[in-house]
XYZ file of C-alpha atoms in Angstrom:
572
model
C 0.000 0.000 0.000
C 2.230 2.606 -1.141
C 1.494 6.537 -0.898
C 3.619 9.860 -0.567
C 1.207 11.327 2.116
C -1.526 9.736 4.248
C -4.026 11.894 6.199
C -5.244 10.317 9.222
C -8.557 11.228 11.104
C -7.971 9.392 14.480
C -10.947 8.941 16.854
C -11.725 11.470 19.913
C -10.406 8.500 22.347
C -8.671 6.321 20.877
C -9.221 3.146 22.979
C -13.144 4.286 23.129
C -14.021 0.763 22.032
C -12.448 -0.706 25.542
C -14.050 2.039 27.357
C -16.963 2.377 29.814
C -18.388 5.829 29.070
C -21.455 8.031 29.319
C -21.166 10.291 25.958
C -24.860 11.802 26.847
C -25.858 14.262 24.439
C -22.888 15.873 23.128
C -23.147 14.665 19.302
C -27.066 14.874 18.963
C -27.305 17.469 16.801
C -24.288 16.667 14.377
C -24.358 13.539 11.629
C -21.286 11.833 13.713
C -21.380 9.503 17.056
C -19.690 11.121 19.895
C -16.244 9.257 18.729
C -16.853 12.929 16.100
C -15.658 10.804 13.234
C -16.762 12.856 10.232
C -13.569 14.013 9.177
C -12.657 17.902 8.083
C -13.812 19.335 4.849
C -10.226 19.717 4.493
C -9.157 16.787 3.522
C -10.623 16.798 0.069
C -9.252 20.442 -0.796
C -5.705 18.910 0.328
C -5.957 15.396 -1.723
C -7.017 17.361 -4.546
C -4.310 20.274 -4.494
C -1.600 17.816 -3.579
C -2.322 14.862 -6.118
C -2.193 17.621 -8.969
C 1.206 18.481 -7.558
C 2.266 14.948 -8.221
C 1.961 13.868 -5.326
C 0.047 10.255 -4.007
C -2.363 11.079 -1.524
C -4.642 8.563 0.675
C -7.354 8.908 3.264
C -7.655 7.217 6.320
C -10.823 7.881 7.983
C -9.159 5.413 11.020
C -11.945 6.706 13.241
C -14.672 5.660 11.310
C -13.564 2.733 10.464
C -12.883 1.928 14.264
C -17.333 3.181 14.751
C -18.298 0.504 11.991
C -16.189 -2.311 13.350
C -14.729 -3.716 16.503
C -12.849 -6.083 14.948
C -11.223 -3.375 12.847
C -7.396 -3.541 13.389
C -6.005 0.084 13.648
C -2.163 -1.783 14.413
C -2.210 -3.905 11.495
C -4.203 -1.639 9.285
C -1.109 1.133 9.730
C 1.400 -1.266 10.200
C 0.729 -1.524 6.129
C 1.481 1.338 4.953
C 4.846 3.232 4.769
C 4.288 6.664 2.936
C 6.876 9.442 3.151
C 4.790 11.452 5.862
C 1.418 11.265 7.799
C -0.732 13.809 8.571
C -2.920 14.403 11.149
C -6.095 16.796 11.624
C -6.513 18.990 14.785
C -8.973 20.783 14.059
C -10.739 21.099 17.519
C -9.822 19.806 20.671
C -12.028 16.710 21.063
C -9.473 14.694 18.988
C -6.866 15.344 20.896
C -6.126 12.358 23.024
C -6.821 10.479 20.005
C -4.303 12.018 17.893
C -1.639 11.910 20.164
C -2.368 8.136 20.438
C -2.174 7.452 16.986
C 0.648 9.705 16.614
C 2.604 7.654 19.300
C 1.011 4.023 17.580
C 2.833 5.789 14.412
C 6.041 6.672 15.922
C 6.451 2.548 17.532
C 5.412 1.802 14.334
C 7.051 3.897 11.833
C 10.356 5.676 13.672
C 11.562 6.913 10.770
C 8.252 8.238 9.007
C 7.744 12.078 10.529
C 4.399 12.909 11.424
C 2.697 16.682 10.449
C -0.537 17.856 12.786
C -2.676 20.733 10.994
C -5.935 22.718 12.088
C -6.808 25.420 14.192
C -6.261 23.703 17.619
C -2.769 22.510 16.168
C -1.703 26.413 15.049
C -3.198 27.284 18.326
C -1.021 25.010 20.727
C 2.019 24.850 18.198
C 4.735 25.200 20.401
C 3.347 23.270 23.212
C 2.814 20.516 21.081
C 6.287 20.143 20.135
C 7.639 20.981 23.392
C 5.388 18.164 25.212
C 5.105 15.394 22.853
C 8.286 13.962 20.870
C 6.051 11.770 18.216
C 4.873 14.904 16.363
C 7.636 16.440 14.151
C 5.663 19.474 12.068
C 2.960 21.647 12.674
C 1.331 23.725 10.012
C -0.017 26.550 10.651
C -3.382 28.674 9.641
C -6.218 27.586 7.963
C -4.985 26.816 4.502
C -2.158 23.711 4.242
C -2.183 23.424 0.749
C 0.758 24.849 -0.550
C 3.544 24.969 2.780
C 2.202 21.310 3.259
C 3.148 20.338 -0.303
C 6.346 22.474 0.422
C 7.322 20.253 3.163
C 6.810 17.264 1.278
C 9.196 18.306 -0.927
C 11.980 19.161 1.304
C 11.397 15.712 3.356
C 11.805 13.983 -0.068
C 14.931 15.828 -1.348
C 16.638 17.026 2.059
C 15.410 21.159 1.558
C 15.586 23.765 3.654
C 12.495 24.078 6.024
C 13.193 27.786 7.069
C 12.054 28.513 4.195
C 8.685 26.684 4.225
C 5.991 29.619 5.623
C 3.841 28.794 8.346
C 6.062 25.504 9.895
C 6.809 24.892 13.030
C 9.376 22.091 14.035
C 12.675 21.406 15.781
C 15.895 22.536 14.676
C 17.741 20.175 17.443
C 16.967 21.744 21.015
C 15.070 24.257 19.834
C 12.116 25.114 18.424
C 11.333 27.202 14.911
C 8.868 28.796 13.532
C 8.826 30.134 10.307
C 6.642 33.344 9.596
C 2.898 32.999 9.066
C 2.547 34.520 5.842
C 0.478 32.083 3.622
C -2.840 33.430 4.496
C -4.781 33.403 0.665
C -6.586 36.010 0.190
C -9.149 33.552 -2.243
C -9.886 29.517 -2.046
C -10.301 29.770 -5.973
C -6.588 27.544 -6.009
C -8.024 25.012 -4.164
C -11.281 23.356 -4.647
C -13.685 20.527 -3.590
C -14.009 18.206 -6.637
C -15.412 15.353 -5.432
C -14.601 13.477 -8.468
C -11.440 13.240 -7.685
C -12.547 11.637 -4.131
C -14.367 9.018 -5.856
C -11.278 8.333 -8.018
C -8.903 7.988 -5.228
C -11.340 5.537 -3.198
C -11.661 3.258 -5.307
C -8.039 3.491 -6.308
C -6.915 2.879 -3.166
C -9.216 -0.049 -2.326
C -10.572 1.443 0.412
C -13.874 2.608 0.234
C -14.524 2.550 3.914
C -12.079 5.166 4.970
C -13.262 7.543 2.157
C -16.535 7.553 3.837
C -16.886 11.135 6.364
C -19.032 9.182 9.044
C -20.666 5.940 9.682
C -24.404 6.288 8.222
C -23.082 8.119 5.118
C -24.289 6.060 2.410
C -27.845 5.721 4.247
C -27.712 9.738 3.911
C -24.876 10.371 1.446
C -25.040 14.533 3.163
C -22.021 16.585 1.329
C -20.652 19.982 1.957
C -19.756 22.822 -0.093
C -17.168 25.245 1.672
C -18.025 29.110 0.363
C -14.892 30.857 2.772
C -12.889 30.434 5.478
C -12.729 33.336 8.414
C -15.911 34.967 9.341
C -17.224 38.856 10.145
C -18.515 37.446 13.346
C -17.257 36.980 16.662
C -19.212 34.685 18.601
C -17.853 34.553 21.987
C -16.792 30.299 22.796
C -15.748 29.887 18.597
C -12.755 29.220 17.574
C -13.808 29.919 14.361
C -14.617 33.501 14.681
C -12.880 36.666 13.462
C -10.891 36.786 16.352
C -9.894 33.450 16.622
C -8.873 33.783 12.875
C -6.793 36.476 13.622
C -5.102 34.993 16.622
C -4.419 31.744 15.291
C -3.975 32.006 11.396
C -3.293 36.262 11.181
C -6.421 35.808 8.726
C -7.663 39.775 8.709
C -9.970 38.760 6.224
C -12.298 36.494 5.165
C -11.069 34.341 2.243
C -14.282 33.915 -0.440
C -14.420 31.408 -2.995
C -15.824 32.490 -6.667
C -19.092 31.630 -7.630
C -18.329 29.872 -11.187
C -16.108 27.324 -8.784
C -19.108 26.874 -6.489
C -21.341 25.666 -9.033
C -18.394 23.764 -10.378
C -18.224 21.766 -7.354
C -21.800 21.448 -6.906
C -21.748 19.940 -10.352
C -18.991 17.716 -8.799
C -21.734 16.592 -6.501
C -25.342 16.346 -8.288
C -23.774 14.284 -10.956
C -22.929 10.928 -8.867
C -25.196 11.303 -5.537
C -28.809 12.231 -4.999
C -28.100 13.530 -1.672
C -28.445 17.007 0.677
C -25.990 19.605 0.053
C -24.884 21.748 2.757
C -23.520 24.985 1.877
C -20.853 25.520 4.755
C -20.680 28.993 6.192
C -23.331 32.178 5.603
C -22.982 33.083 2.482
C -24.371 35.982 3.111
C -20.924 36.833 4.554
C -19.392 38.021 1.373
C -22.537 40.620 0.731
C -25.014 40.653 -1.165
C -23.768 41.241 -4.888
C -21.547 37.973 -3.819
C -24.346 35.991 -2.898
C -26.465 37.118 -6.278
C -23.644 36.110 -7.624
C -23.694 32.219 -6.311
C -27.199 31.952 -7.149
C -27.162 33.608 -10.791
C -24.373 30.659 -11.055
C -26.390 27.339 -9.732
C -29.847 28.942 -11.096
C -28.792 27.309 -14.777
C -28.078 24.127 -13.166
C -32.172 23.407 -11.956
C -30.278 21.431 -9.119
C -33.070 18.598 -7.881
C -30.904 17.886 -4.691
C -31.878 19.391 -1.310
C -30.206 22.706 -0.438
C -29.400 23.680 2.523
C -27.748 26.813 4.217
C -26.868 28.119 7.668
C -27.584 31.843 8.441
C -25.134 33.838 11.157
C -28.289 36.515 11.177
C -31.748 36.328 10.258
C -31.617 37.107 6.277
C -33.770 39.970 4.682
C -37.285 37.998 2.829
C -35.527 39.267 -0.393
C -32.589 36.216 0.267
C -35.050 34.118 0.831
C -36.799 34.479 -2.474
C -33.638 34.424 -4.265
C -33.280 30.874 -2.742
C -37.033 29.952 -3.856
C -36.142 30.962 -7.076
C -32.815 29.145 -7.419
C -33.620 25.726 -6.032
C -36.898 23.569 -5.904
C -36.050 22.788 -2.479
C -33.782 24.464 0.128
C -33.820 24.577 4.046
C -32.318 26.701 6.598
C -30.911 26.552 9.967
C -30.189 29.232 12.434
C -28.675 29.125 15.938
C -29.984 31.777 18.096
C -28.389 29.799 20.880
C -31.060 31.193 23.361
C -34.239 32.894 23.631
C -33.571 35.529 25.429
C -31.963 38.519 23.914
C -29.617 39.522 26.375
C -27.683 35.924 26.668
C -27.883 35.733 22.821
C -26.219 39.224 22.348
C -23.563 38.463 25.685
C -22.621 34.792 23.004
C -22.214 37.082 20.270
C -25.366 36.867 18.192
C -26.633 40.581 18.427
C -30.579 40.458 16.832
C -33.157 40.594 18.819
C -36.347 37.764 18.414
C -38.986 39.971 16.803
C -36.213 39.884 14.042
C -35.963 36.413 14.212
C -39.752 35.693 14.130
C -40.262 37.911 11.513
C -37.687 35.748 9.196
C -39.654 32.597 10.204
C -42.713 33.571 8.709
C -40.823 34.719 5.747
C -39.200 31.463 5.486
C -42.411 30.189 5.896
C -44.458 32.123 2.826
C -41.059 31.532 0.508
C -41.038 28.187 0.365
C -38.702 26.785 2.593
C -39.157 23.152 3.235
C -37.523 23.162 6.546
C -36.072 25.727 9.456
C -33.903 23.583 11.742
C -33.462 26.199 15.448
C -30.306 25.367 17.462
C -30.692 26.649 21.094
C -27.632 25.670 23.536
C -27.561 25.665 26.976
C -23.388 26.522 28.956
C -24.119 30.106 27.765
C -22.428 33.323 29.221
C -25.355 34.997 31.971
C -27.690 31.685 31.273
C -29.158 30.009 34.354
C -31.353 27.124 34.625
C -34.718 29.371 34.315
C -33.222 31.050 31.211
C -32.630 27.705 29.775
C -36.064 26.303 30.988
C -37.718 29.494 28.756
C -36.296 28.335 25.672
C -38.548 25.632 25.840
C -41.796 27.840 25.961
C -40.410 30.195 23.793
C -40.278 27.197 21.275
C -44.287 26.417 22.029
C -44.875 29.980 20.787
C -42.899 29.595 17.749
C -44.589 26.175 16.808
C -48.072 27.992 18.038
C -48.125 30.575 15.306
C -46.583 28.946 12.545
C -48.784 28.846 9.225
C -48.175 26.566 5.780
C -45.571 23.525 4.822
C -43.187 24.614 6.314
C -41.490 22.611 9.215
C -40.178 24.187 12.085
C -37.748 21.816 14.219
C -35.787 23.648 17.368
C -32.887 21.415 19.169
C -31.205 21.953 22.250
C -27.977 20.491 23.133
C -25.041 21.375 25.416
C -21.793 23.964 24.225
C -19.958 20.790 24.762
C -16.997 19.722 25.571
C -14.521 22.756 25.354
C -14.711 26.466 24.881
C -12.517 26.836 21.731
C -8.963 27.349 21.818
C -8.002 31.254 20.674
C -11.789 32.414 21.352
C -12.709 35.406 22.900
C -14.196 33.330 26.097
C -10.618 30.971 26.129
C -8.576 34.060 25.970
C -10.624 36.267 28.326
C -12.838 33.774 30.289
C -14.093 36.035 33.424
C -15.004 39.059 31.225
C -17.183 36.850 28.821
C -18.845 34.897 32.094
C -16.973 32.007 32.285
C -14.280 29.828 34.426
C -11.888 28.023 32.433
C -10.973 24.435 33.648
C -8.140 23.142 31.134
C -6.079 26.024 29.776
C -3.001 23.570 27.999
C -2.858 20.352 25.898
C -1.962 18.002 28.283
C -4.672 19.140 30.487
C -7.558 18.861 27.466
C -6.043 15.714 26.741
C -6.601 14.043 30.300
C -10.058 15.845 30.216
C -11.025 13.620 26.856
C -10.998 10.582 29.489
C -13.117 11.337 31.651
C -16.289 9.425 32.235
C -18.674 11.331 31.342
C -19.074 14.669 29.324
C -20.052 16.365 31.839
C -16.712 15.693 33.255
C -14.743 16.601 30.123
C -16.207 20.133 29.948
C -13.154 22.463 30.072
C -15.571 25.347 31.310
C -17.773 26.620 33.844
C -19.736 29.746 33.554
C -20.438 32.666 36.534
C -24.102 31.431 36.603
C -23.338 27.855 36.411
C -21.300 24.900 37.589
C -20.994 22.111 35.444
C -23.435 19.664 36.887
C -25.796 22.503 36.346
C -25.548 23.080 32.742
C -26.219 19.218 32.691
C -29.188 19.470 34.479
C -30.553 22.228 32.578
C -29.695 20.122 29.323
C -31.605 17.261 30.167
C -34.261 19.243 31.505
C -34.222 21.044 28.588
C -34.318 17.857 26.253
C -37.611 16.518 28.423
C -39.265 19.402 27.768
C -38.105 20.100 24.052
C -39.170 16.516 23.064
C -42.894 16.323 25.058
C -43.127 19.600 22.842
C -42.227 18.248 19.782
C -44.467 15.218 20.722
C -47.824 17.957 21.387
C -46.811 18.938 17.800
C -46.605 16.308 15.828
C -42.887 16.457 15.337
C -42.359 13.468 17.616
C -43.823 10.197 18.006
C -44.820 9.356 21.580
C -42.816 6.235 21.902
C -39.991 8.578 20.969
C -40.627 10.877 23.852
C -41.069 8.211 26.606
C -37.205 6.975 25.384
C -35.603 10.263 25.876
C -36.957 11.036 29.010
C -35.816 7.643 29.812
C -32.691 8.282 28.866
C -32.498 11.526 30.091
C -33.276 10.671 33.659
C -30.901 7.682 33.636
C -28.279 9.828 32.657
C -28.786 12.280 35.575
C -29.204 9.919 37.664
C -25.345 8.459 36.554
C -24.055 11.820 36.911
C -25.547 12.588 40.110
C -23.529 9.430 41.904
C -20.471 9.681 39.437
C -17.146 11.173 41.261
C -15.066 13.872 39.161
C -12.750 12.394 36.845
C -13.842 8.536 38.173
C -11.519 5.714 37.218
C -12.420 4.388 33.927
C -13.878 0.378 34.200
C -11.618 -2.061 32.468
C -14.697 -3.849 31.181
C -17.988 -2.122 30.677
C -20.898 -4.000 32.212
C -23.247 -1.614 33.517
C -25.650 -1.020 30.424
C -26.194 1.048 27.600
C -25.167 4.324 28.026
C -22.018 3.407 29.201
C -20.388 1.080 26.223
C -19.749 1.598 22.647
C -20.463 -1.737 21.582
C -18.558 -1.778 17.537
C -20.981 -1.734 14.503
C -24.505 -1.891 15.848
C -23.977 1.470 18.081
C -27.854 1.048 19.428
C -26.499 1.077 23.020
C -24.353 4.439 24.033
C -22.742 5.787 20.553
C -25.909 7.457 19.052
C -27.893 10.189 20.031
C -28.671 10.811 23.598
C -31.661 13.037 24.852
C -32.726 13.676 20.623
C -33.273 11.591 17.335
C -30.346 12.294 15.430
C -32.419 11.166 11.995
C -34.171 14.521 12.972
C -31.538 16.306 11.578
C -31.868 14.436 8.170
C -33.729 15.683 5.426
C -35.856 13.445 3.287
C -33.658 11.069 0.362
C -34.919 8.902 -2.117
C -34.405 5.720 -2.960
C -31.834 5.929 -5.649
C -28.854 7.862 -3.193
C -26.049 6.911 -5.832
C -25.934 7.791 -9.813
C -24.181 4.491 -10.270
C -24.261 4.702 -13.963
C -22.182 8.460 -13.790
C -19.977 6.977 -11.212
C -19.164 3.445 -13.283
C -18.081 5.956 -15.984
C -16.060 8.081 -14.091
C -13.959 5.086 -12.575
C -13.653 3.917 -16.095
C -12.648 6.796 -17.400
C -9.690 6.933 -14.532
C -8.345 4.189 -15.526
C -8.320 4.413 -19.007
C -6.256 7.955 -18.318
């Protein structure tokens, strides 16, 4: 199994599969399990940009592959394979005890192979990284690898000069080096998302499975298109705000991609799967000739898949007839994180709700299929009452909604780290919160705790940590007899997540901080993570993660395209 370059997405815990834990509801309202195995987006811009540099790229999705099967051998399966480097993601903290397992399997492996980390939470903790743990050579820094990765595998193949490789950090004997920080593109029009060239390299590579970004993908075969990286925003806990941008990748400005290259890659997409696509960021971000822009481009295309976008801010009705008129079905979500104004503004999300009602209804009379509402409870100035009125404030939003359209609100826990480089990591008293794990090592021993609860890295002014569980769990009860009064829920549904709920609490209630992890997991379902089935303790919690899904038909695959495409590759 040869390659030049193998990126790696290793599990959250590595050894999760020998481990006795209560994951409660911290994945609900994402497509992966708790083990967050849906690898970065980043991945397929780097395969792409490095395999037309010449270079042989594979993906190892070792963490899904570890969710489908218990049997799956992560030794042997590595133990294969001798490229000239690995990579690693880092994107956000949750991996990190993970990475720095597989990192170390790597290194007992592989001495000689070096090993590169890359995302946010690697540019963040650069220098601690390579102080603290010997198995990781490189870090690359900021929010674009392409070109300073494909720089470094270069000089590890021909002996160059790494000072002059921007954005690196690694050791130069005792000491540490970093080079400057200066590849920060100012456009992602070099490097796009072709996922042609995915399906090429899976099958190429024999390995389906680890081409796959999490477990029930080809039940709901969900992509993403990425529009820009940095944001206008600065949401208080995100690491992926303007701030944090700044901080950790000296990105001053948000890097747009051009519309003609969107629809390209949405092309990419509708021609081989029948599935959702997400349309990552607000594109709304860029203003609105740039968004008139992305829709005069895919309008041509009469794309039959589902759209769907996230909004930052409630958009104008005009937006939302642009969408009508662009695609015969989108749907929207929002996050207004809380329903009361003066918690939502303190996170970072200044509107206030007559502002977000109003864009309801519009969403409503434009023809939105679907408007997905993300409330969160471990919110600056939020206390248990606050979180408790989300709930009603959700009755009066189902109460006065009119047409097709349906309305779905979640709740779930800010869970289980504030951000590295956010405002509230940075400055956690001034944004309302106490900050429990401030360095790698001490994130890392967070990851294995028992429970999430346990992991959180935070506490806010208003509330401890077994308080913002509480109040989720309360929350969830509520949410879901709501949903259940509405028709959005089936009452056998209901009864299991208040069953679930209340077993949970009553597990964290008796559960010491940081308990000892059992050797062998006996004590019932929300404590194991029992390999392929994942019915008992590695899907959703206190929601129904197929909530999130929006309806696909039969035929998921455009097998005929695809048969062609492989063809074609090989014939070339």
């Amino acid at each position: 199994m040869k390659c030049d370059f193998l990126l790696i997405h290793a599990p959250t815990v590595f050894d999760f599969r020998r481990r006795a834990t209560l994951y409660g509801p911290i994945s609900d309202v994402v497509p992966s399990t708790p083990i967050f195995e849906m690898y970065p987006v980043g991945f397929v811009t780097l395969s792409n940009y490095l395999s037309r540099r010449g270079f042989n790229v594979r993906i190892a999705n070792l963490a899904m592959r570890m969710v489908r099967s218990r049997t799956f051998d992560p030794e042997a399966f590595l133990r294969r394979i001798r490229p000239r480097m690995f990579g690693l993601d880092l994107h956000w903290m949750p991996h990190i005890q993970g990475v720095i397992e597989v990192a170390r399997l790597l290194k007992r492996l592989h001495p000689d192979i070096p090993i590169v980390l890359g995302g946010l939470s690697a540019s963040y903790f650069h220098r601690e990284i390579l102080e603290n743990y010997p198995e990781i050579d490189f870090v690359i820094r900021g929010d674009c690898a392409e070109e300073p990765l494909g720089d470094l595998l270069d000089a590890v193949k021909d002996g160059g000069d790494l000072s002059n490789i921007p954005n690196l950090t690694f050791r130069r004997r005792d000491s540490i080096v970093e080079t400057e920080l200066s590849f920060v593109p100012e456009t992602l029009d070099r490097y796009p998302m072709d996922y042609r060239h995915m399906f090429r390299q899976a099958v190429s590579h024999r390995d389906i499975a680890s081409y796959f970004p999490f477990r029930k993908w080809f039940a709901y075969p969900i992509t993403a298109v990425l529009t820009c990286k940095g944001c206008v925003h600065n949401c208080v806990t995100c690491g992926g705000s303007a701030y944090a941008y700044k901080r950790i990748g000296n990105r001053t400005r948000t890097a747009f991609k051009d519309p003609e290259l969107i629809a390209s890659e949405v092309a990419s997409i509708t021609g081989y799967l029948n599935g959702p696509i997400f349309f990552l960021n607000d594109i709304l971000m860029g203003g609105r000739d740039h968004f008139s822009r992305i829709m005069d481009a895919l309008r041509p295309m009469k794309i039959k898949s589902e759209a769907m976008f996230e909004f930052f801010l409630p958009p104008p009705r005009d937006v939302l007839e642009e969408l009508a008129s662009t695609f015969s079905r989108f749907s929207i979500e929002i996050s207004p994180e809380s329903h009361d104004v003066s918690v939502r503004n303190a996170f970072g999300r200044p509107y206030d709700n007559s502002s977000l009602e109003r864009f309801i209804q519009d969403a409503s009379k434009t023809g939105c299929r679907r408007l997905d509402l993300f409330f969160m409870t471990g919110l600056p100035q939020q206390t248990m009452d606050s979180v408790l009125g989300t709930v009603q404030y959700c009755r009066s939003l189902l109460s006065s909604m009119e047409g097709n359209m349906r309305l779905v609100p979640f709740i779930s826990p800010l869970a289980p780290f504030l951000d590295p480089g956010s405002m509230a990591f940075e400055h956690p008293e001034k944004h309302g919160y106490r900050l429990r794990c401030r360095t790698v090592e001490e994130h890392r021993q967070a990851m294995n705790a028992y429970s999430w609860m346990e992991t959180l890295n935070y506490e806010t002014l208003a509330m401890d940590r077994r308080t913002i569980a509480e109040a989720t769990y309360r929350a969830a009860i509520g949410l879901s007899r709501l949903k259940t009064e509405y028709g959005l829920f089936k009452k056998s549904h209901t009864d299991r997540v208040i069953r679930h709920a209340e077993g949970e609490m009553h597990r964290l209630k008796i559960a010491g901080p940081f308990c000892n992890v059992p050797e062998s997991p006996k004590s019932g379902r929300i404590f194991s993570f029992p390999g392929r089935s994942l019915k008992n303790g590695g899907g959703d919690s206190v929601s129904n993660k197929e909530d999130l899904n929006v309806p696909v038909g039969l035929i998921r695959l455009r097998l005929f395209n695809l048969l062609r495409l492989l063809l074609t590759n090989k014939g070339n």
